[in-house]
Tab-separated table of C-alpha atoms and ligand atoms in Angstrom:
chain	number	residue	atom	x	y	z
A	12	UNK	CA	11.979	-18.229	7.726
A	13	UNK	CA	14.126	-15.203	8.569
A	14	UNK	CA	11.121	-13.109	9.168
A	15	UNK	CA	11.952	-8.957	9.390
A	16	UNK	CA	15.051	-8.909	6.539
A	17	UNK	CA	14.113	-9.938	2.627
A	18	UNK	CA	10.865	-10.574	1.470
A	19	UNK	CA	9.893	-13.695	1.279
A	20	UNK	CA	8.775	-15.104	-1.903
A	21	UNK	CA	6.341	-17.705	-3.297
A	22	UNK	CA	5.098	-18.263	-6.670
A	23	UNK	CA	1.498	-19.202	-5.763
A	24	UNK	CA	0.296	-19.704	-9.682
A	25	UNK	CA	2.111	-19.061	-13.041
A	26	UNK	CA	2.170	-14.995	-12.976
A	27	UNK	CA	1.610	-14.708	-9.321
A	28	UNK	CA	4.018	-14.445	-6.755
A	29	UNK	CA	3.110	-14.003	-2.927
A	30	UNK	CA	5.266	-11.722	-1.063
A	31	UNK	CA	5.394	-11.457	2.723
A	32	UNK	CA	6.462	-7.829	3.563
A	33	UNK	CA	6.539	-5.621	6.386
A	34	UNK	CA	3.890	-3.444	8.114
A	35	UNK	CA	4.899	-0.311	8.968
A	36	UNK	CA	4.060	1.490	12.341
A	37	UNK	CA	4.512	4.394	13.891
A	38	UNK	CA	5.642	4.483	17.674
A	39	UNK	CA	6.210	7.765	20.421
A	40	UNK	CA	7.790	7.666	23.563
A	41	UNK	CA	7.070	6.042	26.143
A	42	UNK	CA	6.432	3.191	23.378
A	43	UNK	CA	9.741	2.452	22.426
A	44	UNK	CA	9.821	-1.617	23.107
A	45	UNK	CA	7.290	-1.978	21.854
A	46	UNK	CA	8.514	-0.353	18.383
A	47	UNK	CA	11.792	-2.835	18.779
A	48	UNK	CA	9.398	-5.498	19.358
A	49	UNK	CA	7.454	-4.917	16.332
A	50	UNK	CA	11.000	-4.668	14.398
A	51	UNK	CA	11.739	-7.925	15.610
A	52	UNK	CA	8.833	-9.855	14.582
A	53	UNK	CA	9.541	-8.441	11.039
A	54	UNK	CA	7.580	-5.084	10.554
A	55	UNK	CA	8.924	-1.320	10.294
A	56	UNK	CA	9.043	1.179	12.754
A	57	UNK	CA	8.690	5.171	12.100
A	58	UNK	CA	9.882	6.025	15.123
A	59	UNK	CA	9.247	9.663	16.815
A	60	UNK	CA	12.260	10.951	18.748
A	61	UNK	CA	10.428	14.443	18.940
A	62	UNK	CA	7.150	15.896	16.897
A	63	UNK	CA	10.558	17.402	14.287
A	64	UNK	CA	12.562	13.991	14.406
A	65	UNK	CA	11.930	10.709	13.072
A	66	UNK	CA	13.947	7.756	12.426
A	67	UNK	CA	12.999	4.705	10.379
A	68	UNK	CA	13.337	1.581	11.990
A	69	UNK	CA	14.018	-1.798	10.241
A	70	UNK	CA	16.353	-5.307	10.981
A	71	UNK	CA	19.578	-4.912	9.787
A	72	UNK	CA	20.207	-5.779	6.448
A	73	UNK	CA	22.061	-8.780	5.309
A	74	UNK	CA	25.104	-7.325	3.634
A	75	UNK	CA	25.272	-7.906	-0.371
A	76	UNK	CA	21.365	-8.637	0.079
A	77	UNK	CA	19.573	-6.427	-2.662
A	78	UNK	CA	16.324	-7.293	-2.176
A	79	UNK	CA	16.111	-6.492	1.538
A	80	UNK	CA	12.575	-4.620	2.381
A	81	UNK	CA	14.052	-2.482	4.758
A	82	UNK	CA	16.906	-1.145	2.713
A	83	UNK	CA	14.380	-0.102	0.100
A	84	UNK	CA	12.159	1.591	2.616
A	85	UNK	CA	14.709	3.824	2.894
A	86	UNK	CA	15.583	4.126	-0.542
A	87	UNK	CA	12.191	5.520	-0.798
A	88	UNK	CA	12.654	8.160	1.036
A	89	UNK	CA	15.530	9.169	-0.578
A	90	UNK	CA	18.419	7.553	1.984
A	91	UNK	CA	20.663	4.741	0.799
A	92	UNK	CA	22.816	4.541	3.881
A	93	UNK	CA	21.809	3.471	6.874
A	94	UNK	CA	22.862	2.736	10.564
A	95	UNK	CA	22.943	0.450	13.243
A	96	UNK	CA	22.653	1.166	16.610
A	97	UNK	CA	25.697	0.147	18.990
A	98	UNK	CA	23.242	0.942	22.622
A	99	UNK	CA	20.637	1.583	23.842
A	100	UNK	CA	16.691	0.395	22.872
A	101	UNK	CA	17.485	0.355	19.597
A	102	UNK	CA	20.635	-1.763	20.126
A	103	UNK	CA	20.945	-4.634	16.916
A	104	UNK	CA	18.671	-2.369	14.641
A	105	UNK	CA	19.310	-0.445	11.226
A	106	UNK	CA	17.920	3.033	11.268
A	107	UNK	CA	17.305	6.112	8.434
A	108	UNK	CA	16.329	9.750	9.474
A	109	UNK	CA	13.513	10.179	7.857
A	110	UNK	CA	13.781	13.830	6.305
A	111	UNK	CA	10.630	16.345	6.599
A	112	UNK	CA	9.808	16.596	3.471
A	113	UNK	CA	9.320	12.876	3.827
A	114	UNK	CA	7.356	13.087	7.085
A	115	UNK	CA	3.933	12.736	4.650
A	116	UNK	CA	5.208	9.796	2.920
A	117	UNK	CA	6.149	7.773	5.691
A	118	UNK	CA	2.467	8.653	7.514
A	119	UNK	CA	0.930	7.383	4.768
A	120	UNK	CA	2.273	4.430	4.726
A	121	UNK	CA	1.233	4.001	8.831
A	122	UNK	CA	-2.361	5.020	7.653
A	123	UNK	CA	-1.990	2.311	4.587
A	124	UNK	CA	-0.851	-0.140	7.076
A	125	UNK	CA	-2.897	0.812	10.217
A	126	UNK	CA	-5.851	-2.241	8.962
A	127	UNK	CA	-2.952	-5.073	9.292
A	128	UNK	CA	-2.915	-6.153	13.042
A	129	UNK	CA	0.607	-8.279	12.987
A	130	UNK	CA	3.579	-6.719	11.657
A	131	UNK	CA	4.275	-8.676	8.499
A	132	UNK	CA	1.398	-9.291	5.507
A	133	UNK	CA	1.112	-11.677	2.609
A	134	UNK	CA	-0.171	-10.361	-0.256
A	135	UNK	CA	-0.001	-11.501	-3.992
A	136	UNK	CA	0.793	-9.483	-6.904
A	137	UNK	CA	0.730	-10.311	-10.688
A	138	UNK	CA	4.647	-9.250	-11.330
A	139	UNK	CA	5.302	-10.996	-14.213
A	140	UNK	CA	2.122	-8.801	-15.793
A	141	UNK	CA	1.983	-5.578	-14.143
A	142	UNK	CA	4.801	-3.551	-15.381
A	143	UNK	CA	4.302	-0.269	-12.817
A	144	UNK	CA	8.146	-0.431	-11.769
A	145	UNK	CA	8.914	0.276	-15.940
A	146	UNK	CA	6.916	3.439	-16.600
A	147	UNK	CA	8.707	7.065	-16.205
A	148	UNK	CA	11.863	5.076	-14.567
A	149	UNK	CA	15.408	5.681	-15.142
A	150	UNK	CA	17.202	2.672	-15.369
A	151	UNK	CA	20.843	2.804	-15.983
A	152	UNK	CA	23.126	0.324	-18.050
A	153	UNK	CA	25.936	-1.222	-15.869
A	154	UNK	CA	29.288	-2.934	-17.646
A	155	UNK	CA	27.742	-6.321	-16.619
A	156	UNK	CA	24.357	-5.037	-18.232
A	157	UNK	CA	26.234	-4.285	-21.654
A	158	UNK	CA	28.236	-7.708	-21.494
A	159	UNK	CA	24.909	-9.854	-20.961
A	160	UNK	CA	23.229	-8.078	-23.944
A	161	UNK	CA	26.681	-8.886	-26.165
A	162	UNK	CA	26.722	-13.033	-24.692
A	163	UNK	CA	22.893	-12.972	-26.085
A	164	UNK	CA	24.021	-11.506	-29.889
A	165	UNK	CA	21.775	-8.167	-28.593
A	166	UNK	CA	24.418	-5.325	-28.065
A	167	UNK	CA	22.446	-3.175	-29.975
A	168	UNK	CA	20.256	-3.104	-26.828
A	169	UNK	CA	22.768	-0.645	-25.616
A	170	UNK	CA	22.906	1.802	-28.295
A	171	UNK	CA	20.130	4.039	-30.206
A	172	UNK	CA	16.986	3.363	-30.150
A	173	UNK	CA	16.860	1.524	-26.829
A	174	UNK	CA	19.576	3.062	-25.044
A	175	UNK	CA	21.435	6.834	-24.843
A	176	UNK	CA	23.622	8.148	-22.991
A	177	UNK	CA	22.724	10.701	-20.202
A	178	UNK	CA	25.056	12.707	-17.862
A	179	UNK	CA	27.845	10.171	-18.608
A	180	UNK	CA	25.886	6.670	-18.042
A	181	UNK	CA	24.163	4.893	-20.535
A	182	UNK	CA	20.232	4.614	-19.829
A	183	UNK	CA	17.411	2.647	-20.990
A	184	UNK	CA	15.501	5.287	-23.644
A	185	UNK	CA	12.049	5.376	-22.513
A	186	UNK	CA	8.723	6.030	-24.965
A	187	UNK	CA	6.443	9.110	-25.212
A	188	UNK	CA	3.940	7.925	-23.010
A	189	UNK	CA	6.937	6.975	-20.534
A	190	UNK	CA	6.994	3.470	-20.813
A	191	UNK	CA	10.312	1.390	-21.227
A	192	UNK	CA	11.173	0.617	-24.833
A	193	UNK	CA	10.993	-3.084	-24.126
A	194	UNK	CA	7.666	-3.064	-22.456
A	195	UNK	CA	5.393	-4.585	-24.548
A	196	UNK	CA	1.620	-3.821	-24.342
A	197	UNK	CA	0.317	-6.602	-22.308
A	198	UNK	CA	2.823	-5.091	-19.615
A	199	UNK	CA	5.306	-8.429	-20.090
A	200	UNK	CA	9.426	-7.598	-20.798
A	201	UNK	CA	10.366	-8.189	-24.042
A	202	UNK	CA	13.908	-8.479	-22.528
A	203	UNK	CA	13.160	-10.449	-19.609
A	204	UNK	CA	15.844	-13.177	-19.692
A	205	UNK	CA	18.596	-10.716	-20.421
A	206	UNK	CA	17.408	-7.353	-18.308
A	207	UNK	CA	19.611	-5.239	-16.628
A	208	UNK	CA	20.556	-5.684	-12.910
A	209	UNK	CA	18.556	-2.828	-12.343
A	210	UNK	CA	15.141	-4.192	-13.203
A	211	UNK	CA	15.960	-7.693	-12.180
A	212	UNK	CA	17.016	-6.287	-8.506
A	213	UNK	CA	13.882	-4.631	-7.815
A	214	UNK	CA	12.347	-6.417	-5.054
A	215	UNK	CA	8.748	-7.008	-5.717
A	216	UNK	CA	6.382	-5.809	-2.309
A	217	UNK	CA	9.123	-3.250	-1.257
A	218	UNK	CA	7.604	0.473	-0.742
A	219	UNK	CA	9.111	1.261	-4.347
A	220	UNK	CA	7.171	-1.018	-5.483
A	221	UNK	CA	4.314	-0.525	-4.064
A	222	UNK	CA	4.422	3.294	-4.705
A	223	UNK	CA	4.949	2.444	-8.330
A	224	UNK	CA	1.462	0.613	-8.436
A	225	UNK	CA	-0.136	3.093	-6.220
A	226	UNK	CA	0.955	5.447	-8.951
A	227	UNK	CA	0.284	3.761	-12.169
A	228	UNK	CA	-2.654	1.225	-11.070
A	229	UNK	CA	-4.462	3.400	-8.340
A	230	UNK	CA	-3.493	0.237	-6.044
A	231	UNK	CA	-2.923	1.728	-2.279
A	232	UNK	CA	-1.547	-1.681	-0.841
A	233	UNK	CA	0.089	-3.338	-3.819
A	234	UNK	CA	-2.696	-5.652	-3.823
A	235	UNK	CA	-6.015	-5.969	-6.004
A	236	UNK	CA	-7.423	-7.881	-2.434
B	4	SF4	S1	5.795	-2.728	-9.596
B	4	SF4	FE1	6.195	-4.471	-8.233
B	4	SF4	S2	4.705	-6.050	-8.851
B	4	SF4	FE2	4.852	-4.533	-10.522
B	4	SF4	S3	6.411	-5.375	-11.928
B	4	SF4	FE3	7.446	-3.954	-10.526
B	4	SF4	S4	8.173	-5.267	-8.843
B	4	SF4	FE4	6.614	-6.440	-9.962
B	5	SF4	S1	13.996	-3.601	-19.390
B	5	SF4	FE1	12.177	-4.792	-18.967
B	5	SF4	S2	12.092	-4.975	-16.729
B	5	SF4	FE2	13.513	-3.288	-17.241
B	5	SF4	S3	12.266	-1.407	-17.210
B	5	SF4	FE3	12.297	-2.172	-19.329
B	5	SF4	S4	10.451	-3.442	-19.504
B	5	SF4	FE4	10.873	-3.157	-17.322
């Protein structure tokens, strides 16, 4: 197991899939090796260079790997690049600023985190059934999207009433109550074998996704236990 990149996943039952993700702590100096430490042995570090500076800490990515946790943690604070350091401590490790008006989010997710003693958790969510990650999204139609919905005789999928277009993409046309159109009401996709890359990319246990069930199930860890 390559602990401290991707998530590792297990389907325990049917609808349930276990997830091992990263805990996420925050470190000041003089506790920097101990912050690379916890990196190492797969868990996130929000890292305070000064009481005004903070970096995210995570393993470098695999390239080409979408689901990697870490890559999303910082997609969830609104960076999609990161870097590595070349020196120093932090030598081997990707990094994000983490901007201000993210400082609350990212001490939230320390508090969240502060019960789990070792720096990766297990916990189990009911993906196939949940559906948080499809409500008041925006999830736009790639060329590879549109070609998958022809193969399956379903191009209409791209067009009126499923899909419009919006500042020059094509999106997914969400319901009143902010649903996706293809979420049916026992929270399954009625498009599951033929979604776009979008949905199918979305790494189940990363902070998006947990934010998305903290938001639409009142679930602060992810988990029901
Ligand atoms: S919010 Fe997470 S658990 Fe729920 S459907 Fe999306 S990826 Fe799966
Ligand atoms: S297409 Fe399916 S997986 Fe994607 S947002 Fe809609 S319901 Fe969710």
């Amino acid at each position: 197991m390559d602990r401290g990149r991707g998530a590792l996943y297990v389907f325990a039952e049917m609808s349930a899939l276990q997830v091992t993700r990263p805990v996420v702590r925050s470190f000041k100096w003089p506790f920097f090796d101990e912050a690379v430490s916890w990196v190492w042995r797969g868990g996130h570090a929000v890292v305070w260079l000064s009481a005004r500076k903070a970096r995210l800490v995570f393993a470098h990515p695999r390239e080409a790997d979408e689901f990697d946790l870490g890559w999303w943690s910082a997609l969830d604070i609104g960076q999609s690049e990161f870097a590595v350091a070349k020196r120093g401590t932090f030598a081997g490790l990707a990094y994000v600023r983490v901007p201000h008006d993210c400082y609350r989010i990212v001490r939230e997710r320390v508090v969240r985190d502060s019960v789990h003693p070792e720096p990766t958790r297990a916990i189990e969510l009911d993906c196939l059934a949940c559906g948080a990650c499809c409500k008041d999204n925006r999830v736009v139609l790639e060329k590879v999207d549109i070609e998958r919905f022809e193969r399956a005789g379903r191009a209409d999928l791209a067009a009126p009433p499923y899909a419009r277009r919006e500042d020059g993409a094509v999106v997914l046309v969400l319901r009143r109550d902010k649903r996706c159109k293809h979420l049916e009401d026992d929270n399954r996709c009625a498009v599951y074998a033929i979604r776009p890359d979008a949905c199918s990319s979305f790494p189940p246990g990363s902070e998006c996704c947990l934010s998305s069930r903290e938001e639409e199930m009142g679930l602060v860890d992810g988990a029901r236990a």
